[in-house]
Tab-separated table of N, CA and C and ligand atoms in Angstrom:
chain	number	residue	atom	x	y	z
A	14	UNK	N	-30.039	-3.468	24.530
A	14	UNK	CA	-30.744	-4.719	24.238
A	14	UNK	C	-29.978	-5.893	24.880
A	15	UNK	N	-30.755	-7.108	25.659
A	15	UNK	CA	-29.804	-7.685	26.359
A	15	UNK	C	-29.635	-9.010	24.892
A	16	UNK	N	-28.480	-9.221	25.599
A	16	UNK	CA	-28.413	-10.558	24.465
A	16	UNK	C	-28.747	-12.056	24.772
A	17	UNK	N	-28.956	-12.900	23.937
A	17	UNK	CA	-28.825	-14.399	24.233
A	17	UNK	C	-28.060	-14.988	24.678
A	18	UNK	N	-27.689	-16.618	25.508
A	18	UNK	CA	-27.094	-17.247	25.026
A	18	UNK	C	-26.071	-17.473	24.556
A	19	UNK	N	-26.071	-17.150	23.131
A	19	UNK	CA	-25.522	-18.016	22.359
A	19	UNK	C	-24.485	-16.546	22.216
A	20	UNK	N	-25.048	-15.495	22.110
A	20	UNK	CA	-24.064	-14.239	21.946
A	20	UNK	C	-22.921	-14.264	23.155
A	21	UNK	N	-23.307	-14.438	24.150
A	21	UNK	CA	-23.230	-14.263	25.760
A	21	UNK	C	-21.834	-15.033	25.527
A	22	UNK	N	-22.406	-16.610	25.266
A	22	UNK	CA	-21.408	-17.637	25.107
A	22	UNK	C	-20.064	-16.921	24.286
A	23	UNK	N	-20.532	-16.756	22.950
A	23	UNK	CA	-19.555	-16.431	21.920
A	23	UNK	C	-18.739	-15.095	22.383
A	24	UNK	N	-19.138	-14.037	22.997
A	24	UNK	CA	-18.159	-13.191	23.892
A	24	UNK	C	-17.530	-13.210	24.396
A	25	UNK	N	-17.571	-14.541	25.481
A	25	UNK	CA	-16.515	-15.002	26.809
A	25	UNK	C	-15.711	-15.756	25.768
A	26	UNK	N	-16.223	-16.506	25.116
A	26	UNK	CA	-15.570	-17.995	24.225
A	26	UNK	C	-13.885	-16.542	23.582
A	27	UNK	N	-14.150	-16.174	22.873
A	27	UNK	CA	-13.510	-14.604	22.242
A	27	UNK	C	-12.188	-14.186	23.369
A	28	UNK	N	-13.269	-13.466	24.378
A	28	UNK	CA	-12.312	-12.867	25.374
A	28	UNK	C	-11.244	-13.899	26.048
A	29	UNK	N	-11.673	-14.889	26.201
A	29	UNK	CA	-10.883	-16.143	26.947
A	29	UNK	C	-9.555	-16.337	25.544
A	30	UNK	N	-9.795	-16.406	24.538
A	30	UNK	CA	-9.122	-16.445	23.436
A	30	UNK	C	-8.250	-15.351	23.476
A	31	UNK	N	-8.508	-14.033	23.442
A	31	UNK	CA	-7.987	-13.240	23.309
A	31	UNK	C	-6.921	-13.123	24.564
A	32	UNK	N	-7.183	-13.224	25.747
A	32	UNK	CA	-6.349	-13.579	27.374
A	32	UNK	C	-5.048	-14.251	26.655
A	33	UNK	N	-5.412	-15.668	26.262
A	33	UNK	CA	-4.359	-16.908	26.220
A	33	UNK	C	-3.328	-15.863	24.678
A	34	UNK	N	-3.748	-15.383	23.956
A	34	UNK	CA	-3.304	-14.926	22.957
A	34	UNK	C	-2.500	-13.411	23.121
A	35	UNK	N	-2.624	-12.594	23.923
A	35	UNK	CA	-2.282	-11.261	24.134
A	35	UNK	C	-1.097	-11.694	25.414
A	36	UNK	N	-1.508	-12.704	26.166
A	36	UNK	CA	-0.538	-13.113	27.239
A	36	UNK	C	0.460	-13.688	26.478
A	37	UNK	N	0.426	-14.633	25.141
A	37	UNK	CA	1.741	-15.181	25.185
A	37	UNK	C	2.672	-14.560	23.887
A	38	UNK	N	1.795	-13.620	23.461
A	38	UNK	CA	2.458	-12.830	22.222
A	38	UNK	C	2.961	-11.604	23.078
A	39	UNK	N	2.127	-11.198	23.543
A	39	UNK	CA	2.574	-9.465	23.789
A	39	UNK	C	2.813	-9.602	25.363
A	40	UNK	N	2.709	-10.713	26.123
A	40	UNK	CA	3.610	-10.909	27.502
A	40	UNK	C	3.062	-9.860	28.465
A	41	UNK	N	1.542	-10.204	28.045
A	41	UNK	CA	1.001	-9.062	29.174
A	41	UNK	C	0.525	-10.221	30.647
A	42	UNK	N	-0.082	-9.906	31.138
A	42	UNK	CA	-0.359	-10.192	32.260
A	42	UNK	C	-2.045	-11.459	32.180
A	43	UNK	N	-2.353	-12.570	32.619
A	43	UNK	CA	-3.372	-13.028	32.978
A	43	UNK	C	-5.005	-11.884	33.139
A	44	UNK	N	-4.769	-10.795	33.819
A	44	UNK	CA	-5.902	-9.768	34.045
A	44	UNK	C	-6.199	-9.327	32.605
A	45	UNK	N	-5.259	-8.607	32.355
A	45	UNK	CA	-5.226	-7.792	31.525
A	45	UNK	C	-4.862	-7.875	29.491
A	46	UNK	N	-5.167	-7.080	28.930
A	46	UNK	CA	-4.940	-6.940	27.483
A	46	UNK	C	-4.272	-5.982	26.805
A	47	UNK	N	-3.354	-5.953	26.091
A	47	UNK	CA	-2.517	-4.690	25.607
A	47	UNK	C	-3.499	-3.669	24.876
A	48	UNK	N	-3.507	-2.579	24.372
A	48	UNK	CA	-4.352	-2.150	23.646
A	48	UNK	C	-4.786	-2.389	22.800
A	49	UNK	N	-3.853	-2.934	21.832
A	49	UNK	CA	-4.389	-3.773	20.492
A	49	UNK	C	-5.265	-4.492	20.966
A	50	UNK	N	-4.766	-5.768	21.622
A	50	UNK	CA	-5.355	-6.578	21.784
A	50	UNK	C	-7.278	-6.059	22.412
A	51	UNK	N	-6.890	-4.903	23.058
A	51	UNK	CA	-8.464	-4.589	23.667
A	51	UNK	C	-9.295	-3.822	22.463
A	52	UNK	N	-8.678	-3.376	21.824
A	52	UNK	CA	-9.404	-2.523	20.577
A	52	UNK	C	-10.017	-4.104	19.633
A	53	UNK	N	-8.919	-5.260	18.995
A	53	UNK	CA	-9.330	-6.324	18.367
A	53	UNK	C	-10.711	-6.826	19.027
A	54	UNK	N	-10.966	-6.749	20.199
A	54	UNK	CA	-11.644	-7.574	20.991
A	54	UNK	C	-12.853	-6.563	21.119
A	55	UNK	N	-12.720	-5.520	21.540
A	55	UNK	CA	-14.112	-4.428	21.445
A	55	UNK	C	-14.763	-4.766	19.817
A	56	UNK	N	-14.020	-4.750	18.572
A	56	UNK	CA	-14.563	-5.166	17.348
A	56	UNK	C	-15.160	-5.814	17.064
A	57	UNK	N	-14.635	-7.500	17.483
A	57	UNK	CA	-15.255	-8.818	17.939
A	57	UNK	C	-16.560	-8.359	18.654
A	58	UNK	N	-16.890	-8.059	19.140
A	58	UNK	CA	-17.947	-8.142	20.385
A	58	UNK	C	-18.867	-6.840	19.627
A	59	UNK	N	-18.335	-6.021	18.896
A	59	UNK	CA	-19.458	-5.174	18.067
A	59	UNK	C	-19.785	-5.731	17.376
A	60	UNK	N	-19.455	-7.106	16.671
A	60	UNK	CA	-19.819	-7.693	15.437
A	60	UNK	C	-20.363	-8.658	15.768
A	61	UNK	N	-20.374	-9.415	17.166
A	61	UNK	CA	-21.442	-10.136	17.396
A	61	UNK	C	-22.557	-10.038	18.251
A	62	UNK	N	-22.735	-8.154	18.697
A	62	UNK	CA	-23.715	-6.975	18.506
A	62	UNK	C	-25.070	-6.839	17.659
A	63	UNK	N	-23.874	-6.925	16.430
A	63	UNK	CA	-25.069	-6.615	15.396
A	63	UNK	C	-24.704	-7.737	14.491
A	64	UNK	N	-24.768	-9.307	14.767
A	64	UNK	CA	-24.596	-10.078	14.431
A	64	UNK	C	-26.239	-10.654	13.326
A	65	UNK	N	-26.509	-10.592	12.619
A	65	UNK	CA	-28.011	-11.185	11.969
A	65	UNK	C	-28.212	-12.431	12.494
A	66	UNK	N	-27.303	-13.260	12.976
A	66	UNK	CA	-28.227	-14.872	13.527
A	66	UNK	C	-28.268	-14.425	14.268
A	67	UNK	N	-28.040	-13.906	15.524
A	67	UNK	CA	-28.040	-13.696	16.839
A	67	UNK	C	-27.776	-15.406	17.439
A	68	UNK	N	-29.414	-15.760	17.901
A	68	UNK	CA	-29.083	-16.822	18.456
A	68	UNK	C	-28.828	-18.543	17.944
A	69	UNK	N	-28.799	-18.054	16.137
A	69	UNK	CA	-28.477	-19.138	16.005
A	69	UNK	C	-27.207	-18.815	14.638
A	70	UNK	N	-26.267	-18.438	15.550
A	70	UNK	CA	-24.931	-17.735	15.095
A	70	UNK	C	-23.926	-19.320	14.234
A	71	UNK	N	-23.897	-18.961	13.750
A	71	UNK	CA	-22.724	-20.012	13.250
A	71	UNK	C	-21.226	-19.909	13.429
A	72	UNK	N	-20.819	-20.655	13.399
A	72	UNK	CA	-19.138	-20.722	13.344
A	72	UNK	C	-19.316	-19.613	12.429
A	73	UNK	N	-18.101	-17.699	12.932
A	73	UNK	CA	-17.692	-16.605	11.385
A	73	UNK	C	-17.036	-17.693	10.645
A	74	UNK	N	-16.374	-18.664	10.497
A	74	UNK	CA	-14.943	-19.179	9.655
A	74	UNK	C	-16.545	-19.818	8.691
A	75	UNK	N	-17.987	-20.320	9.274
A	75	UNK	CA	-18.733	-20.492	7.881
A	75	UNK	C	-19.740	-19.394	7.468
A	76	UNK	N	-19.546	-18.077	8.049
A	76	UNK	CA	-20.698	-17.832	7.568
A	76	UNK	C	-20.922	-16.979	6.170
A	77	UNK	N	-21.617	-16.845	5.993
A	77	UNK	CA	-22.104	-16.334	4.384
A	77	UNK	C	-22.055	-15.098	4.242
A	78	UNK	N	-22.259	-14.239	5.600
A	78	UNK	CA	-21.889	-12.547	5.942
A	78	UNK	C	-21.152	-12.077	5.546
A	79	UNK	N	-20.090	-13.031	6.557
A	79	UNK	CA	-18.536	-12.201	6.579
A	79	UNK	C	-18.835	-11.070	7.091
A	80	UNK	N	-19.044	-10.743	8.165
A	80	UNK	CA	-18.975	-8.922	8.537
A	80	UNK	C	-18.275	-8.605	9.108
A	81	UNK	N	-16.723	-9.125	9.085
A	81	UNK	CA	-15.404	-8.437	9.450
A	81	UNK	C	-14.980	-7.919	8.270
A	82	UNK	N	-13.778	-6.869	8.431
A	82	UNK	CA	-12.816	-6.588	7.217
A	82	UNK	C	-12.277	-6.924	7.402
A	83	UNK	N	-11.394	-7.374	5.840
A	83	UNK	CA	-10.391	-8.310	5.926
A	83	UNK	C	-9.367	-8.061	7.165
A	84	UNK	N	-8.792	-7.536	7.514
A	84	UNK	CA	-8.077	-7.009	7.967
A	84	UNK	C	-8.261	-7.786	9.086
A	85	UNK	N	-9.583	-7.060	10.122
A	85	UNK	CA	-9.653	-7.727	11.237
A	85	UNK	C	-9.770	-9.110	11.268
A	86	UNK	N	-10.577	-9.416	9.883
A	86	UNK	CA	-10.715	-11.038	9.659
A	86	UNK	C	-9.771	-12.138	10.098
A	87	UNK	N	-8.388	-11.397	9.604
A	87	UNK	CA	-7.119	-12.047	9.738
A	87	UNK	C	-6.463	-11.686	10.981
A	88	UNK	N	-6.983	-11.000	12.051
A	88	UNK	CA	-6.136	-10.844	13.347
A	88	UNK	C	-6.960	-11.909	14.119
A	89	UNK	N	-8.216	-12.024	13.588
A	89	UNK	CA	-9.192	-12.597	14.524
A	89	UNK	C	-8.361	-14.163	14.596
A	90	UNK	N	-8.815	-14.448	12.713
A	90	UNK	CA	-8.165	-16.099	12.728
A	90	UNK	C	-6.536	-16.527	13.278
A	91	UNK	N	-5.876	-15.375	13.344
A	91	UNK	CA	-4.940	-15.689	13.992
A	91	UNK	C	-4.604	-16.121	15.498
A	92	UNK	N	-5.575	-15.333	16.127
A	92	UNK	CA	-5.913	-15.401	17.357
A	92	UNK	C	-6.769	-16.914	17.957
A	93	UNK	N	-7.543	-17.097	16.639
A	93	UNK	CA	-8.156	-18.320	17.109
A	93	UNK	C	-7.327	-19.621	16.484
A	94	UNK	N	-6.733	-19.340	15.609
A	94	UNK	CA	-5.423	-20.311	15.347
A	94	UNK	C	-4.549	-20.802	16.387
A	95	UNK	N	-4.179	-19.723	17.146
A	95	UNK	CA	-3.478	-20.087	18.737
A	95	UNK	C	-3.815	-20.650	19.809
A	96	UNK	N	-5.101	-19.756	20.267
A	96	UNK	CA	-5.379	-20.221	21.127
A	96	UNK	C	-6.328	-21.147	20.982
A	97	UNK	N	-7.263	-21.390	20.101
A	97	UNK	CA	-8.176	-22.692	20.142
A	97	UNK	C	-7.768	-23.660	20.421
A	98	UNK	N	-6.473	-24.295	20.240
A	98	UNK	CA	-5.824	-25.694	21.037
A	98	UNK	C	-5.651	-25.518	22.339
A	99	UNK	N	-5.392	-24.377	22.753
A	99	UNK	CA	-5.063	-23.666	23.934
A	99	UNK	C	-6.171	-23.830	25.052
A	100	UNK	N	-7.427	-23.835	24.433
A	100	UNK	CA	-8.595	-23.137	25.515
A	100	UNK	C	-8.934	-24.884	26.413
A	101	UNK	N	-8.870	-26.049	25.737
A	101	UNK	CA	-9.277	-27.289	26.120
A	101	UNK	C	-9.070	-27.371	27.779
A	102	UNK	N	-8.068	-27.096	28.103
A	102	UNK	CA	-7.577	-27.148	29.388
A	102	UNK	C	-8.453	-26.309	30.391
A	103	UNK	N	-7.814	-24.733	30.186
A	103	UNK	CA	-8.203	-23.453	31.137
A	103	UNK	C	-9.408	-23.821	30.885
A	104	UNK	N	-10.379	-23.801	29.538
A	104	UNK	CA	-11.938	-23.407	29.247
A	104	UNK	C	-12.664	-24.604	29.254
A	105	UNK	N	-12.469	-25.899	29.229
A	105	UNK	CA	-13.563	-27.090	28.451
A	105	UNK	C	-14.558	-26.848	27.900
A	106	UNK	N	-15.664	-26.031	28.568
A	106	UNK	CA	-16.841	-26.235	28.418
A	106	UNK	C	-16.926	-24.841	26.959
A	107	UNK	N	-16.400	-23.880	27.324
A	107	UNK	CA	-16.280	-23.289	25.873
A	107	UNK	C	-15.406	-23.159	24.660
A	108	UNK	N	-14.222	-24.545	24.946
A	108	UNK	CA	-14.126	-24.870	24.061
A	108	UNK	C	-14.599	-26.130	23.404
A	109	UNK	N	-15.158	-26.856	24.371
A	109	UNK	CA	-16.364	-27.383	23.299
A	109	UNK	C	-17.448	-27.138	22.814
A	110	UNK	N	-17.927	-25.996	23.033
A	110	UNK	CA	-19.160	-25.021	22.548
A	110	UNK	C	-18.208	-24.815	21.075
A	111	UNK	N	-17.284	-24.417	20.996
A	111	UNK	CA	-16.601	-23.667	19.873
A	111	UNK	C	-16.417	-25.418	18.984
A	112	UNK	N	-16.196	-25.619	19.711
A	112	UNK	CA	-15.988	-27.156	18.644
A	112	UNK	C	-17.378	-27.718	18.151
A	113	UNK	N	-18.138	-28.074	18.680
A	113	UNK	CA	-19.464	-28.120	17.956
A	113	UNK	C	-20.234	-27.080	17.063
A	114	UNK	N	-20.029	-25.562	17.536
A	114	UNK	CA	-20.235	-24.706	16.999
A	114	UNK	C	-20.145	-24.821	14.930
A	115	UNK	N	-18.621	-25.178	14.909
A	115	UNK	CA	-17.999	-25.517	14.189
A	115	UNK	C	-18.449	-26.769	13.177
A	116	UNK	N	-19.076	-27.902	13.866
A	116	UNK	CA	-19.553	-28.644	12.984
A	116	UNK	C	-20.674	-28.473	12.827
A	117	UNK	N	-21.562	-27.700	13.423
A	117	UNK	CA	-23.352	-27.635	12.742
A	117	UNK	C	-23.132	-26.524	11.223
A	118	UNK	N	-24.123	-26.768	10.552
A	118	UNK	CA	-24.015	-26.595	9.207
A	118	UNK	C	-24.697	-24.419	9.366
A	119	UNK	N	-23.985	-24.199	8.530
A	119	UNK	CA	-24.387	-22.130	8.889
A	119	UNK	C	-25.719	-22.273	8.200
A	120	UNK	N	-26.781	-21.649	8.736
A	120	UNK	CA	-27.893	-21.254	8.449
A	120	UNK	C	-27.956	-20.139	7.254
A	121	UNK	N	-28.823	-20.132	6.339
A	121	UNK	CA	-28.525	-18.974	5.255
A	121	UNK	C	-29.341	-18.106	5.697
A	122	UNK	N	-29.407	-16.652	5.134
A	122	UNK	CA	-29.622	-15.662	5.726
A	122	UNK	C	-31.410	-15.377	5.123
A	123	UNK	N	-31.533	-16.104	4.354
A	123	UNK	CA	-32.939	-15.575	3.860
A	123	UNK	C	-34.138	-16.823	4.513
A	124	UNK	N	-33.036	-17.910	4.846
A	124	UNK	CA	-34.321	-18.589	5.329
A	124	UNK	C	-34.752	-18.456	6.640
A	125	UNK	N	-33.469	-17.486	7.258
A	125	UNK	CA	-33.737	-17.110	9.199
A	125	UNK	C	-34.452	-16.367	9.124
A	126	UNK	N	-34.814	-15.285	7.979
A	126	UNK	CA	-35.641	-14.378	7.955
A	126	UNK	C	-37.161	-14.933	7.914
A	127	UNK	N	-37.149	-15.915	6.878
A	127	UNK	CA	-38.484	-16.704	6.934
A	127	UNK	C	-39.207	-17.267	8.252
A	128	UNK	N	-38.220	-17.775	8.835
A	128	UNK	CA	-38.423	-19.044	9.783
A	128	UNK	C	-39.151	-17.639	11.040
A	129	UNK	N	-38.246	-16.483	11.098
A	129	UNK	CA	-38.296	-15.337	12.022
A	129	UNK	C	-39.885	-15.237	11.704
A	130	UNK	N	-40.112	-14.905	10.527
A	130	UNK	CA	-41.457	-14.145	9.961
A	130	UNK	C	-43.077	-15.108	10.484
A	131	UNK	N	-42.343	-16.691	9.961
A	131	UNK	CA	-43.470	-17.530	11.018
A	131	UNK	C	-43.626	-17.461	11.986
A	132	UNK	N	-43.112	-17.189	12.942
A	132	UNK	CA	-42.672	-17.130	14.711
A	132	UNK	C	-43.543	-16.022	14.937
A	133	UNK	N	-43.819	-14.547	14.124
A	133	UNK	CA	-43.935	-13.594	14.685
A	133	UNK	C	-45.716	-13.988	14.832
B	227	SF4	S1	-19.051	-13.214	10.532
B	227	SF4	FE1	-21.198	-13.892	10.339
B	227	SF4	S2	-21.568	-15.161	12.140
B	227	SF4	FE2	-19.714	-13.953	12.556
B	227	SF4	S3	-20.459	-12.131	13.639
B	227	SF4	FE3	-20.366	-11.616	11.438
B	227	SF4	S4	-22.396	-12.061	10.623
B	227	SF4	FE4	-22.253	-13.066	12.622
B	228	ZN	ZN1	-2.138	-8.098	23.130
């Protein structure tokens, strides 16, 4: 299934995160990702797969899901703890996607279903 947008966006936005973050912790290389770091990041990208907004995804830090485990929850925010100050420079344009992202308000899950159901 191809994706949107907004998924498309939120993948690179991730992987670019994950680069600046695996390079200055685990001292890998610009190309490349340590394994962790590529397994964290295959997770990420399954979860915004089978994400329920799809294209009108909210900032995970608001959403009402939560469809990480804790676990990964906390490698993720760590990752975006770092590098999100980080990306302004290398990224602009997706890190201001991630910054606005951030201030629009999360959509709840029963009224996307509604809004979906008029559309059809
Ligand atoms: S945490 Fe919420 S917004 Fe993020 S991928 Fe999971 S369901 Fe989608
Ligand atoms: Zn790494």
């Amino acid at each position: 299934m191809p994706f949107g947008r907004r998924i498309t966006r939120e993948k690179k936005t991730i992987t670019a995160m994950m680069a600046i973050y695996c390079r200055d912790h685990h001292h890998t290389g610009h190309k490349r990702l340590c394994a962790e770091c590529v397994s964290l990041l295959d997770y990420a990208h399954r979860r915004l797969d089978t994400c329920p907004f799809q294209e009108e995804k909210p900032a995970c830090n608001l959403c009402e899901v939560h469809c990480y485990s804790a676990i990964m929850r906390e490698r993720v925010r760590d990752v975006m703890r770092y590098a999100g100050p980080r990306m302004l420079w290398p990224h602009p344009i997706l890190s201001l996607g991630h910054i606005l992202d951030k201030l629009r308000p999360a959509p709840k899950l029963k009224a996307r279903a509604q809004s979906d159901k008029k559309r059809r």
